[in-house]
PDB file of C-alpha atoms in Angstrom:
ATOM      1  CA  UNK A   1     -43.250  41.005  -5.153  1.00 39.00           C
ATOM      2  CA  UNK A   2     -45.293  39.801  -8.685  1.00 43.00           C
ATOM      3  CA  UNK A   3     -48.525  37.860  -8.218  1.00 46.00           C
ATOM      4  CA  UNK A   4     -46.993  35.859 -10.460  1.00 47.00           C
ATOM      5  CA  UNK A   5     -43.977  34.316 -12.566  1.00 49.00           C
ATOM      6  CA  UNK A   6     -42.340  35.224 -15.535  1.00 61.00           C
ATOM      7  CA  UNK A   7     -42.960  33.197 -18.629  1.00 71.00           C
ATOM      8  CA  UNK A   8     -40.309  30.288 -19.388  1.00 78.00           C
ATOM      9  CA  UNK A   9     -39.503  29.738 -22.480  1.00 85.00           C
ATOM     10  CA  UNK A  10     -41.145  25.898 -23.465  1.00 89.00           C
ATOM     11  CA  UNK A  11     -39.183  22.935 -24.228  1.00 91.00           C
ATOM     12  CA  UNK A  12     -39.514  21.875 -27.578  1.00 93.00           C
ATOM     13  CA  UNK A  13     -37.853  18.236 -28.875  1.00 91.00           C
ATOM     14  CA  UNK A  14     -36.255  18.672 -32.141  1.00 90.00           C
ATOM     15  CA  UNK A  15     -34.850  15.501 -34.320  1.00 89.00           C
ATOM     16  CA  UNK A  16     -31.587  17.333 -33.553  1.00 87.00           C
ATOM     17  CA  UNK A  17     -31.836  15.920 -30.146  1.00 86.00           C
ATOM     18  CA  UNK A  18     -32.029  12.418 -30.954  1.00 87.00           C
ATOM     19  CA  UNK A  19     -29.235   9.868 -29.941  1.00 85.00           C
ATOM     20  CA  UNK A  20     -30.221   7.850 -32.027  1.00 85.00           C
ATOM     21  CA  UNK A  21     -31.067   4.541 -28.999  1.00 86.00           C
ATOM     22  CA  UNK A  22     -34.501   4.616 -29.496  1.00 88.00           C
ATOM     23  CA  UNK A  23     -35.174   3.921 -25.778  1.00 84.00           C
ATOM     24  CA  UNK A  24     -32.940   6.978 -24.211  1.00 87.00           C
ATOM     25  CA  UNK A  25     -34.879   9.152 -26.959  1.00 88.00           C
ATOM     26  CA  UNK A  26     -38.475   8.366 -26.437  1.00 91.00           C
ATOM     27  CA  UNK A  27     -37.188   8.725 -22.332  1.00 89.00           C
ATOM     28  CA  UNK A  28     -35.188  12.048 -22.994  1.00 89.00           C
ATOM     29  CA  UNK A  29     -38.264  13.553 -24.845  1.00 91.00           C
ATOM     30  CA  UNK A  30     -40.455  12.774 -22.169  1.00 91.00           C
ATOM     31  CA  UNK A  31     -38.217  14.870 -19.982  1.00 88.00           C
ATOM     32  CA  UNK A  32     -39.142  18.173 -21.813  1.00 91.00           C
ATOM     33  CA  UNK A  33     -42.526  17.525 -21.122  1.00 91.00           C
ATOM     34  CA  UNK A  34     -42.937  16.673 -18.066  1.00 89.00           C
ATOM     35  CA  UNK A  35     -40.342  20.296 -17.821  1.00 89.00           C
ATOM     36  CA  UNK A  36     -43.074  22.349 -19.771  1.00 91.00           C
ATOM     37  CA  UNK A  37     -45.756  21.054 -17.313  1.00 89.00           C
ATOM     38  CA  UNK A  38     -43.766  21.940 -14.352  1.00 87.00           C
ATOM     39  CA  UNK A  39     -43.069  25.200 -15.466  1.00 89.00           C
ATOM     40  CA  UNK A  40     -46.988  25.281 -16.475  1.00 89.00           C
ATOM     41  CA  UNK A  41     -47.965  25.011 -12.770  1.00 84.00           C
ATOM     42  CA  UNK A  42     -45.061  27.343 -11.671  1.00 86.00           C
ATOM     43  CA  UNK A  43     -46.595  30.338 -14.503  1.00 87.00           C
ATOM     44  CA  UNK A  44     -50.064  29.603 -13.074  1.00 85.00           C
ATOM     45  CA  UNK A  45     -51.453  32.493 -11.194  1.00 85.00           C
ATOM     46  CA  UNK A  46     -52.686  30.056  -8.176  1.00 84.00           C
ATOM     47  CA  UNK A  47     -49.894  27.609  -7.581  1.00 80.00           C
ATOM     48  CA  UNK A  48     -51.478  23.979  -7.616  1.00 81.00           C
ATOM     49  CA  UNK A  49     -49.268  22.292  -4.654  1.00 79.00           C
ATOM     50  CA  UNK A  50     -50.286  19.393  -5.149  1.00 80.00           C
ATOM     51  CA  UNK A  51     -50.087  19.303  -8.940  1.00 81.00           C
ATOM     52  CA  UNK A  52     -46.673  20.681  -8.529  1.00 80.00           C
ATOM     53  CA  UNK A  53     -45.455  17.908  -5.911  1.00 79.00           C
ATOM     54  CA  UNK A  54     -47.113  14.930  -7.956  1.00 84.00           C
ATOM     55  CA  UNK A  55     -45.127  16.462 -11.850  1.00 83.00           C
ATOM     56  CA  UNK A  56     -42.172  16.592  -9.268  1.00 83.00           C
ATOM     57  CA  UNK A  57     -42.138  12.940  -8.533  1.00 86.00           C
ATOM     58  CA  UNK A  58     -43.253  12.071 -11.759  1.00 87.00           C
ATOM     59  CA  UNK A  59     -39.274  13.642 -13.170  1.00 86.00           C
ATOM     60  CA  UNK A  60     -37.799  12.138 -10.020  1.00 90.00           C
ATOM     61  CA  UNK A  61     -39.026   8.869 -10.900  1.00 92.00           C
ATOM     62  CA  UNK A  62     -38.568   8.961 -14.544  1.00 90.00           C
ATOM     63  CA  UNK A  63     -34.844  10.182 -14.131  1.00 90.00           C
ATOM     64  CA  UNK A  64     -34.543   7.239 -11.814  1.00 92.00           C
ATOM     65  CA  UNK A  65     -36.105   5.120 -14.050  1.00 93.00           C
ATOM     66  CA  UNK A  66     -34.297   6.615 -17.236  1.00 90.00           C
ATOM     67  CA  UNK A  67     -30.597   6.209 -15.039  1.00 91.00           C
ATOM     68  CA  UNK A  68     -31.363   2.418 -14.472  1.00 94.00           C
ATOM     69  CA  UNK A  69     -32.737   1.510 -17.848  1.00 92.00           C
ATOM     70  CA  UNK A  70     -29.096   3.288 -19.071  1.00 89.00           C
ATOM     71  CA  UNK A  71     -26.981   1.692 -16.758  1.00 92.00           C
ATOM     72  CA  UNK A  72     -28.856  -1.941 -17.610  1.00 93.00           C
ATOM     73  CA  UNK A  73     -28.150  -1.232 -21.117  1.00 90.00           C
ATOM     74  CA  UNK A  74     -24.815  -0.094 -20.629  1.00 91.00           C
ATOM     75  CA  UNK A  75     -23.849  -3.159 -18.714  1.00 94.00           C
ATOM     76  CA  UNK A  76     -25.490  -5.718 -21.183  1.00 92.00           C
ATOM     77  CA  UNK A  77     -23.508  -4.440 -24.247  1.00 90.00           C
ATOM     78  CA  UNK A  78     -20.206  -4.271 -22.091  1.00 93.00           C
ATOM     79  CA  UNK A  79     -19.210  -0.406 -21.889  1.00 92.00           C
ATOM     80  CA  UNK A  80     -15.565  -0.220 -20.490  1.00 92.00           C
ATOM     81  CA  UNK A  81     -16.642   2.858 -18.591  1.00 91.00           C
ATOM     82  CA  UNK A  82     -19.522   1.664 -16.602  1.00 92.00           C
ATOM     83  CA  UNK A  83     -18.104   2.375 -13.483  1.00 93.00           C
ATOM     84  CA  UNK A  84     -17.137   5.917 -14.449  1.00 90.00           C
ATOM     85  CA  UNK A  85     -20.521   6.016 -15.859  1.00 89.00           C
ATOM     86  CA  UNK A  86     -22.625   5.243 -12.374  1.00 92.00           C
ATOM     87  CA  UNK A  87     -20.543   7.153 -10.463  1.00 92.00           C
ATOM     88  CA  UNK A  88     -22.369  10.382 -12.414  1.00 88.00           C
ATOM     89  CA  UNK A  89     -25.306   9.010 -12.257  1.00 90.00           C
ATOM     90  CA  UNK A  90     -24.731   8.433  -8.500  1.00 93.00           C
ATOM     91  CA  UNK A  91     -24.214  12.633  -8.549  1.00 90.00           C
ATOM     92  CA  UNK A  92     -26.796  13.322 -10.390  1.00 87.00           C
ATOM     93  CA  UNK A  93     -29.381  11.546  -7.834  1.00 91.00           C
ATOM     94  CA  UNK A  94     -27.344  13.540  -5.127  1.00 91.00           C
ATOM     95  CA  UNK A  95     -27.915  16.641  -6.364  1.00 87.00           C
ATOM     96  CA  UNK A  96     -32.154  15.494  -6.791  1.00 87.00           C
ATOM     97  CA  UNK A  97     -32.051  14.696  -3.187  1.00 86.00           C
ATOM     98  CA  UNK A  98     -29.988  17.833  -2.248  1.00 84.00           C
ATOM     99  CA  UNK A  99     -32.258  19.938  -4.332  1.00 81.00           C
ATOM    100  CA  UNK A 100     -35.372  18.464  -2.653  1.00 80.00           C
ATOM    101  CA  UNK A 101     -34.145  18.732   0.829  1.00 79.00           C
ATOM    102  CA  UNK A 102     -33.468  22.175   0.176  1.00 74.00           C
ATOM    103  CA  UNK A 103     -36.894  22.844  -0.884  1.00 71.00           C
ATOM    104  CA  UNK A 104     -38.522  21.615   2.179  1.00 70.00           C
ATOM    105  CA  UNK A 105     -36.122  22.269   4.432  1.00 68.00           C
ATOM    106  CA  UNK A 106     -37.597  24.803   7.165  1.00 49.00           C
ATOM    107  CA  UNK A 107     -34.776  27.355   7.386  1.00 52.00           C
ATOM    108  CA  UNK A 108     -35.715  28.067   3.666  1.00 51.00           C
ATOM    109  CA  UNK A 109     -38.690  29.802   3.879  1.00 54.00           C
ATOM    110  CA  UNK A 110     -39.923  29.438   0.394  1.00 58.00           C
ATOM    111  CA  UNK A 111     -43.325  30.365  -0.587  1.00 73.00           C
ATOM    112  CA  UNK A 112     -45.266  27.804  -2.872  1.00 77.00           C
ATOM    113  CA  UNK A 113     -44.745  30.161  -5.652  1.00 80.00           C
ATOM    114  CA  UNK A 114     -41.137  30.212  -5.028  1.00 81.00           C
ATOM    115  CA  UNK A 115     -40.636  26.690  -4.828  1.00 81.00           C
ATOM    116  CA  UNK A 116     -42.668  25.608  -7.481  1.00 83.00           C
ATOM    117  CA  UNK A 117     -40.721  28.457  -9.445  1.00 86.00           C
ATOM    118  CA  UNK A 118     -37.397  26.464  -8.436  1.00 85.00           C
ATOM    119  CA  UNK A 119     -38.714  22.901  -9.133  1.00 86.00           C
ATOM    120  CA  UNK A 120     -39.518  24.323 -12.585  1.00 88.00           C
ATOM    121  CA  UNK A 121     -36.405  25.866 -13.100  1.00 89.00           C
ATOM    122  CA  UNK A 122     -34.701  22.723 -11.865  1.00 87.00           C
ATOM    123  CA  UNK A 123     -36.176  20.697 -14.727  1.00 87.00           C
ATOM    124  CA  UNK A 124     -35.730  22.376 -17.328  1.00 89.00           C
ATOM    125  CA  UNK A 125     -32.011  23.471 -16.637  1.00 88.00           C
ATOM    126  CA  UNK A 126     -31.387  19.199 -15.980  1.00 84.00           C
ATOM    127  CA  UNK A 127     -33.685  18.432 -19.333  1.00 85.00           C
ATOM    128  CA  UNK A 128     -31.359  20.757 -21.687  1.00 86.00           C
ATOM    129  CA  UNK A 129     -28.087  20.056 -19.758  1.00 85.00           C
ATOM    130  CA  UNK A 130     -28.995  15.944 -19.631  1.00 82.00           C
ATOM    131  CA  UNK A 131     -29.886  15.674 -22.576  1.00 81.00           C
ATOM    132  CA  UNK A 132     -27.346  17.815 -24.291  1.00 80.00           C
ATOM    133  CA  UNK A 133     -25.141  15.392 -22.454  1.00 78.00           C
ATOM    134  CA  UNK A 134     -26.756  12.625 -24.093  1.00 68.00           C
ATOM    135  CA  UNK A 135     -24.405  12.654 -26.693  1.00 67.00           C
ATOM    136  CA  UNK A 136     -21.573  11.785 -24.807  1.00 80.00           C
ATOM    137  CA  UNK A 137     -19.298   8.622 -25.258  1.00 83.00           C
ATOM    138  CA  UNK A 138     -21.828   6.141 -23.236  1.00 83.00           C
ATOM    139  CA  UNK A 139     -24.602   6.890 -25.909  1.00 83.00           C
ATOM    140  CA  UNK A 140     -22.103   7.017 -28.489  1.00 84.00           C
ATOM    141  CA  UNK A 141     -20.999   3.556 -27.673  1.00 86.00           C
ATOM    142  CA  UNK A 142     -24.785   2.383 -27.423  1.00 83.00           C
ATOM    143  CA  UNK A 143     -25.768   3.402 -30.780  1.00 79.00           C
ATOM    144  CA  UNK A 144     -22.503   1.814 -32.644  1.00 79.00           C
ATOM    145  CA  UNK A 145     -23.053  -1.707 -30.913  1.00 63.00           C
ATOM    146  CA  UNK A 146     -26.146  -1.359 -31.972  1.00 66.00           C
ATOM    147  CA  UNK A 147     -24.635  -1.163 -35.939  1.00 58.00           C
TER     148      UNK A 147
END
């Protein structure tokens, strides 16, 4: 077993990211961030628990935050596909809350290295793939009302 983790690579936001709705941007780039300082504690040689736990709830919240400022928006400017629209949303805070039982569920026996390893690996695979996702039809339908 290593003392400690492999380097991951950092999360960089690039203009080629944008979505061009100011307020899922500034929210989106915020994600990579808070990513790179999860994945900071994980590469540490002493894992910080609570440093890891408190950048943890920082995404959770955000993401919740983020997925209601969305939705709000979305609803406002009248997108035909809301409901569609929650109901991934609704998975994607199912698989936070599956991830995080997981963690701390007993019969997983993860170190604090390990887990804080996961949590990192967790945010940055849902930063890329979220935001990658970003420029689906909800956003795309955001930024022409806006037009």
């Amino acid at each position: 077993m290593t003392t400690h983790a492999m380097k991951r690579q950092r999360l960089v936001w690039t203009d080629d990211k944008n979505t061009g709705v100011p307020e899922i941007d500034g929210q989106h780039e915020s994600f990579y961030g808070i990513a790179n300082a999860l994945s900071d504690f994980a590469e540490h040689p002493v894992i910080d628990k609570n440093g890891v736990r408190q950048a943890w709830e920082k995404l959770v919240d955000h993401i919740y935050k983020h997925f209601e400022e969305e939705e709000g928006l979305l609803k406002r400017r009248g997108y035909p596909k809301l409901k569609e629209h929650l109901a991934e949303h609704d998975k994607y805070r199912e698989q936070i809350k599956k991830f995080f039982f997981r963690l701390h569920n007993s019969t997983t026996n993860l170190d604090s290295r390990q887990q804080a390893e996961a949590i990192a690996d967790f945010a940055n695979e849902w930063a890329v793939k979220h935001t990658l996702a970003a420029k689906q039809e909800a956003i795309i339908f955001l930024k022409k009302d806006r037009q």
